Every structure is written in C-alpha cells, then in structure tokens.
Amino acid sequence: MAVHLYEKYREDVAVVLSSKLDEFKVFDYDQVSEDDLWNFLLTKKWRKPREDVHIYEIVRDILNVKVSDFISFQTVEHLKGPDWFSNAGAGELEELLKK
C-alpha cells in the first residue's frame, strides 16, 4: 500500500488531532483513538491528496471534522465486515453454520 502524501504532516498536527479528540470526548465518544481519526481523514476527507497542500489546510480539515460524519464513516466501515465467501472468511462461515 502506498504511503499517503499527508502522512508526513501527522507529527506536526498531533496537537490538533488531540484537540479534536477532546471535542469528541465532550460528546461522550471517548473510545475514538488518534489512529481512528487519522484514518478517517486519510480515507474520507483526503481521498485525493494535493501535492501543493499547506499545513493550515490540513489543520482546517481536522478542525472541521464533525462527530456525526466520523461516526457515520465508522458505522459503514464496521458494516462492511469480512467477506465470508473469500478464502479468508470461509473458516468463519463454517463455524457459523456448524450447528
């Protein structure tokens, strides 16, 4: 898997990520990790990264994350789940259908 262009900014914006996580805690979403939030940004907000992005744009994107958008994203990701008809999911499907 290729490294996302914005990955180089992660350490620089760590304090902003922490601040956003504090906001999540205000809404009782204290189980969200920094990795979860960063993955949401990379996958959803920054699907098409720009070479000429400025750090203030990344900070703005982080601060503009809505709790509801993040929760919706997480819900969809969890619903995707494993593909039970692939080789990897075949064992789980067998276990489920044993009885």
Steps between C-alpha positions, in 0.01 A plus 500: 500500500634841405570758769250786498647840408377661822657236725809722531289763684366269770752591768463870422123490552498263798390774737208585269396135485514488880284810522241345266498182710431714807198638317385143429525426873265788574241312294577173688702343218805431712583169330620673182876479459734731316559220248125470439467871434808509279375201300165676450677807367724303266220280372207739484612864505826464312416235241663718235805659663658808348874537454488872581296479822585739782506392862231754590266319258564171677439666838176651365382160377569343839320773689201478264440128562149451633443227755197382301708463180762298684241273665324442168830406339586260784155339479534436128852361543380258769203392291728413210654228715681197364405337171381159617515354151870569455767259617567715807134501608426137417609377845275748677206400279557131576508570874178696474320226307627200703188453709 
